[in-house]
Structure formats: structure tokens, C-alpha cells
Tab-separated table of N, CA and C in Angstrom:
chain	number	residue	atom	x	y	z
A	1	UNK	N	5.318	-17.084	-0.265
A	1	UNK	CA	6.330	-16.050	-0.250
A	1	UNK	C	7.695	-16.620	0.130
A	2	UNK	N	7.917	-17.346	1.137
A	2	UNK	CA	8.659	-18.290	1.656
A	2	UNK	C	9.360	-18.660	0.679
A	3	UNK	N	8.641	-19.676	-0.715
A	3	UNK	CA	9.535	-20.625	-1.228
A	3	UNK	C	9.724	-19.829	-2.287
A	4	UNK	N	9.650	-18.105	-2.940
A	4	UNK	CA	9.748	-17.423	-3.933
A	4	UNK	C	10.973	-16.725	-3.576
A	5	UNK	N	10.936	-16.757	-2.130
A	5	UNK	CA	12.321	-15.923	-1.760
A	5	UNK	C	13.030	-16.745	-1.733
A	6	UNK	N	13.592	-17.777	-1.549
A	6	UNK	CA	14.309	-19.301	-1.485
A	6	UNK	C	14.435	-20.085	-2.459
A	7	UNK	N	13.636	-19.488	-4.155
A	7	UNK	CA	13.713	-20.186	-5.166
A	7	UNK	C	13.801	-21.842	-4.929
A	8	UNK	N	12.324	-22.250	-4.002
A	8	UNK	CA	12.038	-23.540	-3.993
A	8	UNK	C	10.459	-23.436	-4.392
A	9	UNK	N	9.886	-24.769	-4.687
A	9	UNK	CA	8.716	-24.833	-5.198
A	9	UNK	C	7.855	-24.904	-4.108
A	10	UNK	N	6.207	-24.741	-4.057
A	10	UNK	CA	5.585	-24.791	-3.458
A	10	UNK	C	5.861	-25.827	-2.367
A	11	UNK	N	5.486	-26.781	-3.335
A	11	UNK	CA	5.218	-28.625	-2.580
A	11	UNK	C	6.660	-28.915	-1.851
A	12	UNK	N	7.837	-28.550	-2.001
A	12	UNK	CA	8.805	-28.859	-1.343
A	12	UNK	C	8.589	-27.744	-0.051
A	13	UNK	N	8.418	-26.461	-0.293
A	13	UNK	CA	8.975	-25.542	0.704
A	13	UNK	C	7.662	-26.258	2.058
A	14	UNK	N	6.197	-26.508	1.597
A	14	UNK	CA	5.096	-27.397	2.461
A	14	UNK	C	6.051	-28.484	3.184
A	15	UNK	N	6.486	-29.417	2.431
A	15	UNK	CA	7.286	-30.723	3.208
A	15	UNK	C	8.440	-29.925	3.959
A	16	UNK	N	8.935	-29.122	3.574
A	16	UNK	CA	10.400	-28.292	4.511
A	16	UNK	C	9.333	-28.231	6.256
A	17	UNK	N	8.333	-27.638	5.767
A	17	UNK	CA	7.699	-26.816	7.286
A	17	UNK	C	7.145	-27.846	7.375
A	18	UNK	N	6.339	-28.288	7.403
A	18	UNK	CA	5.891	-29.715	7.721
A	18	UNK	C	6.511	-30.604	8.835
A	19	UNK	N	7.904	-30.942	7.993
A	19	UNK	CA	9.206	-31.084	9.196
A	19	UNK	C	9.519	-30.637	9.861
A	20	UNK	N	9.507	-29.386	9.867
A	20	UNK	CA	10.280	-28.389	10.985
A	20	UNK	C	9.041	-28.042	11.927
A	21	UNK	N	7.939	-28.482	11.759
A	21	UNK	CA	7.055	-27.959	12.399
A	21	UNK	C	6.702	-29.275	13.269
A	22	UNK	N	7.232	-30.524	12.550
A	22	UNK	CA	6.837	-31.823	13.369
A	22	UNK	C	8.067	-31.899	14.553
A	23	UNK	N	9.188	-31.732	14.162
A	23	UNK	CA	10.196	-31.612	15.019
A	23	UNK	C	10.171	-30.471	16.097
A	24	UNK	N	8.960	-29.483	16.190
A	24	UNK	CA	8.967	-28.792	17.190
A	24	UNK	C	10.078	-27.246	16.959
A	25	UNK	N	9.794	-27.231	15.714
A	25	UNK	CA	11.150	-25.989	15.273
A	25	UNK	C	10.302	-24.629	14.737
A	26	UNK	N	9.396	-24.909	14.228
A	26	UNK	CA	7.969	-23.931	13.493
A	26	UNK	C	6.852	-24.382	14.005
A	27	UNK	N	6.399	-23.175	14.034
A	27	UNK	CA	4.951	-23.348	14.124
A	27	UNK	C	4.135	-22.250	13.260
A	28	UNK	N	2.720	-22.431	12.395
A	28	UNK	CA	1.961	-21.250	11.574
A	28	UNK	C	1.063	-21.324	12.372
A	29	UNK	N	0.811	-19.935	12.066
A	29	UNK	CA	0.413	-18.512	12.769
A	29	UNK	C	-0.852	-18.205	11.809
A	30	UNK	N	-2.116	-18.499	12.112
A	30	UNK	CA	-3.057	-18.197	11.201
A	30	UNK	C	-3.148	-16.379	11.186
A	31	UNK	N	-3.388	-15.899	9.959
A	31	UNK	CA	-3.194	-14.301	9.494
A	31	UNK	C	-4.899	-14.020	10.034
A	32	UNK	N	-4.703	-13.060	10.880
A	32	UNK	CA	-5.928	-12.827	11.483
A	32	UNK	C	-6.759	-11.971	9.808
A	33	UNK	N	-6.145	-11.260	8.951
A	33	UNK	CA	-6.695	-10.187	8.510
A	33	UNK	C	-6.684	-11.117	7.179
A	34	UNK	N	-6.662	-12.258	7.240
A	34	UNK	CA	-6.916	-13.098	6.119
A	34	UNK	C	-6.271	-14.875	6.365
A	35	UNK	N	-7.264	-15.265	6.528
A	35	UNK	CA	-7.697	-16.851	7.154
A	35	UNK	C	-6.519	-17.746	5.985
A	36	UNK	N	-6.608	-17.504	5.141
A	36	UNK	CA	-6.271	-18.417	3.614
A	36	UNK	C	-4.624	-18.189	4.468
A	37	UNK	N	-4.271	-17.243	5.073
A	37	UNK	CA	-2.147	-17.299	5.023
A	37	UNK	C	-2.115	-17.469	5.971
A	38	UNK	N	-0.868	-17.787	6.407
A	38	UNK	CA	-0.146	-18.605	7.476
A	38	UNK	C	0.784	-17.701	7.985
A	39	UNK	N	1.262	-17.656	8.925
A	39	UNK	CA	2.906	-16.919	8.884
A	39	UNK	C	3.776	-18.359	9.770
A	40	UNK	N	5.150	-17.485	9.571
A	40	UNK	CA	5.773	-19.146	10.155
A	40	UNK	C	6.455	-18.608	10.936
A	41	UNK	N	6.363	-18.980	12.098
A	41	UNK	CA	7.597	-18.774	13.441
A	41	UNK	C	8.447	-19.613	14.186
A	42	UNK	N	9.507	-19.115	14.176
A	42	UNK	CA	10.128	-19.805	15.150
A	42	UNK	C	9.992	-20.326	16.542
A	43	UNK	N	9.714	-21.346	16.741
A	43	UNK	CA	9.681	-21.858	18.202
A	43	UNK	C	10.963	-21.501	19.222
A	44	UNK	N	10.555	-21.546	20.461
A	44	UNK	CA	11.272	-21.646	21.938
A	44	UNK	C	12.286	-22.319	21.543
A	45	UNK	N	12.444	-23.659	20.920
A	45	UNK	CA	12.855	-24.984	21.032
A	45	UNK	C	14.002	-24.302	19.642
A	46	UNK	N	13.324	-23.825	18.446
A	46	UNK	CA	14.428	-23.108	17.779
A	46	UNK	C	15.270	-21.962	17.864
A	47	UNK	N	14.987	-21.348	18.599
A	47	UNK	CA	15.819	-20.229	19.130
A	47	UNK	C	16.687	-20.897	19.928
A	48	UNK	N	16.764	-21.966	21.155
A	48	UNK	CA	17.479	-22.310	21.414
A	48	UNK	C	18.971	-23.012	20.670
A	49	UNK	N	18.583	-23.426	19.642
A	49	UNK	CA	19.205	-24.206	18.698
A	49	UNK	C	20.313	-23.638	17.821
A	50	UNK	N	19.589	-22.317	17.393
A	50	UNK	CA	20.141	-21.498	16.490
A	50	UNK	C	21.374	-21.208	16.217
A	51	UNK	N	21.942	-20.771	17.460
A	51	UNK	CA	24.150	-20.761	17.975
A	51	UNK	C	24.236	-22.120	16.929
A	52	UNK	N	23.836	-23.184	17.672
A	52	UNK	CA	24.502	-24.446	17.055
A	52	UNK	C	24.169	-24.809	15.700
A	53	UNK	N	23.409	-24.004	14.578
A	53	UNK	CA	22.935	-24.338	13.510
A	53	UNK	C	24.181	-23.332	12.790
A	54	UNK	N	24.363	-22.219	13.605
A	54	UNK	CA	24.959	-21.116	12.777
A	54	UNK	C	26.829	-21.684	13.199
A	55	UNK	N	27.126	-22.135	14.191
A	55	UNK	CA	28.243	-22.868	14.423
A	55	UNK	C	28.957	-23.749	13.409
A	56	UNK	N	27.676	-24.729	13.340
A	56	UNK	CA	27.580	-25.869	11.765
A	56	UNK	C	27.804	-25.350	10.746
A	57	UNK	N	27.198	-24.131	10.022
A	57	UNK	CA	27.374	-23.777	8.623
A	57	UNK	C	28.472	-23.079	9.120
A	58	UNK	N	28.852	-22.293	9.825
A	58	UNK	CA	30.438	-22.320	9.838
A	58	UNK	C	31.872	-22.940	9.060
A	59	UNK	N	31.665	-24.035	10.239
A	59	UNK	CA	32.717	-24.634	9.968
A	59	UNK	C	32.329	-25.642	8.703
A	60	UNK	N	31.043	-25.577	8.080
A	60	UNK	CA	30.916	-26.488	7.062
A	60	UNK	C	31.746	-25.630	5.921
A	61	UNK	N	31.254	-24.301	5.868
A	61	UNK	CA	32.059	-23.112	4.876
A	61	UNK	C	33.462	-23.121	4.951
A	62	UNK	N	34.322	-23.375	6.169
A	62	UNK	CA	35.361	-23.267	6.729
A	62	UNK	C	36.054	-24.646	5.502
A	63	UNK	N	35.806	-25.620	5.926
A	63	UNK	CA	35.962	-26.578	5.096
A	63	UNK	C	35.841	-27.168	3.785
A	64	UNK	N	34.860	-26.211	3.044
A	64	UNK	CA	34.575	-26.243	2.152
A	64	UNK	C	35.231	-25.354	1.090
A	65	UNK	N	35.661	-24.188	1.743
A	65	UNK	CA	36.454	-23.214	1.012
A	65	UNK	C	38.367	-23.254	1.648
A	66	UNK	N	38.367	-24.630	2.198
A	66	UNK	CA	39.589	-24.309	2.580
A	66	UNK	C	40.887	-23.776	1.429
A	67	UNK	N	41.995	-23.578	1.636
A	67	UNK	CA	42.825	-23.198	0.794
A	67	UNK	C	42.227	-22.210	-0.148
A	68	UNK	N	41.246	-21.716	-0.342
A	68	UNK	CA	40.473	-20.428	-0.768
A	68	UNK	C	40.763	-19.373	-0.467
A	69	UNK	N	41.153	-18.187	-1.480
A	69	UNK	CA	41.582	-17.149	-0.888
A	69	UNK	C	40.568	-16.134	-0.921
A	70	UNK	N	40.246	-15.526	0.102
A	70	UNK	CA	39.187	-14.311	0.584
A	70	UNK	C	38.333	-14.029	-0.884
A	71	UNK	N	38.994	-13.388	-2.004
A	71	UNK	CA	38.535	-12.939	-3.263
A	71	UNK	C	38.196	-14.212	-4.261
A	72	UNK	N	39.191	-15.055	-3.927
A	72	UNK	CA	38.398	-16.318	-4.785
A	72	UNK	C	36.789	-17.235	-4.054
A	73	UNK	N	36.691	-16.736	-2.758
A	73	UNK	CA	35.435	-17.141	-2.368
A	73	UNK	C	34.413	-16.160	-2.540
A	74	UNK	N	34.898	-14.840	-3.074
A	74	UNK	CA	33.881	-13.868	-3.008
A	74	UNK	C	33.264	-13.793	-4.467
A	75	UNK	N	34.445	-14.276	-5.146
A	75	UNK	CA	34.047	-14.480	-6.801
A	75	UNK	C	32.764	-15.656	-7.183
A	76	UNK	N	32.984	-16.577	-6.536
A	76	UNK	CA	32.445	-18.241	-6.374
A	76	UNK	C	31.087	-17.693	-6.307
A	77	UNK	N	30.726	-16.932	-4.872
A	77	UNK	CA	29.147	-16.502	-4.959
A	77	UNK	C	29.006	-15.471	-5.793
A	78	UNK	N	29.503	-14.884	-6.070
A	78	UNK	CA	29.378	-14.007	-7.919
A	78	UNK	C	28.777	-14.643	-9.292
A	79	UNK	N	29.383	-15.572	-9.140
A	79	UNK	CA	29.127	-16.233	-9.780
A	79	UNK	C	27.627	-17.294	-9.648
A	80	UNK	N	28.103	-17.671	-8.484
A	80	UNK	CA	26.605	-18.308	-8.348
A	80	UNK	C	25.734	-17.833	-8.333
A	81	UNK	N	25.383	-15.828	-7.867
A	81	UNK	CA	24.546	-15.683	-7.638
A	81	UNK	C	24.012	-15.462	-9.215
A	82	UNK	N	24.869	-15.431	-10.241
A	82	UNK	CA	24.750	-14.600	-11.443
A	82	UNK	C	24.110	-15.744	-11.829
A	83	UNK	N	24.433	-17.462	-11.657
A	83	UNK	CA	23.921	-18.344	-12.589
A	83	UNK	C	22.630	-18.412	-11.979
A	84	UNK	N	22.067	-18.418	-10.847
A	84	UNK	CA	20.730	-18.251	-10.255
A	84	UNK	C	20.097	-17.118	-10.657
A	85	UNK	N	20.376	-15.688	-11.135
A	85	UNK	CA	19.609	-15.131	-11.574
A	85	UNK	C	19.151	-15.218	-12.947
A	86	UNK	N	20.279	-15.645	-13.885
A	86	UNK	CA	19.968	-16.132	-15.290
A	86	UNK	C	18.818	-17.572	-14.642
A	87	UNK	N	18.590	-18.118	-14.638
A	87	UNK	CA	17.741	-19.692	-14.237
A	87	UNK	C	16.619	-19.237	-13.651
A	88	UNK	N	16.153	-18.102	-12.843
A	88	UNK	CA	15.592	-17.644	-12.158
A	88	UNK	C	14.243	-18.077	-12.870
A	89	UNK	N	14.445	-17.257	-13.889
A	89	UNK	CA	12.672	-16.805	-14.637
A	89	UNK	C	12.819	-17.764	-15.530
A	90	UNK	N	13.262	-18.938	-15.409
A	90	UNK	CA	12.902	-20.033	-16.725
A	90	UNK	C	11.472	-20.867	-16.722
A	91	UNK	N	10.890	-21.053	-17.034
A	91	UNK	CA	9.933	-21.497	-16.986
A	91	UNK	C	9.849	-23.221	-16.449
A	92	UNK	N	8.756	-23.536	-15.948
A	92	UNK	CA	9.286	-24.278	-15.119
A	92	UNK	C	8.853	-25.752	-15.476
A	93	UNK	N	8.957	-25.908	-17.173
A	93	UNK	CA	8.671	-26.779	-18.059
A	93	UNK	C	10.264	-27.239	-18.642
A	94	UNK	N	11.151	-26.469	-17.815
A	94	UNK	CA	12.857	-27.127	-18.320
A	94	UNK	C	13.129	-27.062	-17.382
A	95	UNK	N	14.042	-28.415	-17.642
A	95	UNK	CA	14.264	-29.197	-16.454
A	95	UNK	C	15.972	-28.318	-16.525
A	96	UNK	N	16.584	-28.182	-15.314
A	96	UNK	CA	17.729	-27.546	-15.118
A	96	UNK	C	18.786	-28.957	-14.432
A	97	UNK	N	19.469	-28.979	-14.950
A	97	UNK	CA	20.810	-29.946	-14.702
A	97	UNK	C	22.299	-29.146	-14.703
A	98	UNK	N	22.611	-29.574	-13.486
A	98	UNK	CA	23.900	-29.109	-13.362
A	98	UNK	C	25.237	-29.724	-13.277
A	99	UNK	N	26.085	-30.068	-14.145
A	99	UNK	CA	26.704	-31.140	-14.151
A	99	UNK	C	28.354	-30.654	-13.726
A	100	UNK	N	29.198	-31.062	-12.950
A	100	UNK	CA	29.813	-30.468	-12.171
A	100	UNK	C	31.025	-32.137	-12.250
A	101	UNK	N	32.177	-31.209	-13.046
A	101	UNK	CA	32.737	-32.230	-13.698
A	101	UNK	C	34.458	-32.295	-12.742
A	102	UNK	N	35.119	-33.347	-11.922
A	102	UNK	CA	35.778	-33.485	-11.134
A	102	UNK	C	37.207	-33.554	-11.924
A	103	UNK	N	38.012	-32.487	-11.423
A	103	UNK	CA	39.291	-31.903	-12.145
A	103	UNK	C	40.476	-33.573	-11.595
């Protein structure tokens, strides 16, 4: 469910938690009302963290959209979200390339 909401693949979204779970950030939660699922929680150790994760993408956005004006950053994810929903349901036998050409 995880990597369907996140439009990542199985085997990557496994190695994502994997990590985060070796680093002490997740931990799964066996589903009492069915053995086969997992749930994923946040650790002690990630809650602590969190301010400083949400601090980071901050100022990473801050920088990234500098000289950006309010409506031209609101357009940008308009856009992106529009090219992610067209790509969405492609089948997953084409390969997607995005080529991003420097003005």
C-alpha cells in the first residue's frame, strides 16, 4: 500500500524500510487480524528527528524555488502533478525517461 501511494515499486519501497528500519527510524508491526501484513511505524528515535527532517525540506524548497513567484511555484506542481498522473497507469513494460534540458 505504501509503495502504491508513493508511486514506487515493491522491491525499492522493501530496501526504503529495510533502511529506515536498520537505522532505528521504523519498525513493522505484524497485523494481528492477518499474519501475511505488516504495518510500519515510526520509532521514538523518529519522532525525535522529524522538526529537523521537516526544517531540511524547507529550506531545500526555499532554495530551490528561489526567485519563484508564489503562482509560478504553484503552477510547477500542476504540472507535475498532471505529468504523474498521465505516467501513472502505464504499464510497467515502458521504460519512462525524463530528459530535462539546461536553458
Amino acid at each position: 500500500f505504501i509503495s502504491c501511494a508513493l508511486g514506487i515499486d515493491k522491491v525499492s519501497m522493501v530496501k526504503i524500510i529495510d533502511t529506515l528500519s536498520k537505522k532505528g527510524l521504523v519498525k513493522r508491526v505484524q497485523n494481528p487480524k492477518d499474519r501475511r501484513e505488516y504495518f510500519i511505524e515510526l520509532t521514538p528515535k523518529a519522532h525525535k528527528v522529524l522538526p529537523q527532517i521537516h526544517v531540511a525540506i524547507k529550506n531545500l524548497n526555499t532554495e530551490a524555488f528561489k526567485g519563484f513567484a508564489k503562482k509560478e511555484v504553484e503552477l510547477f506542481y500542476n504540472l507535475l502533478f498532471r505529468v504523474i498522473e498521465n505516467v501513472r497507469d502505464l504499464p510497467a513494460s515502458h521504460t519512462l525517461v525524463f530528459k530535462i534540458k539546461k536553458k
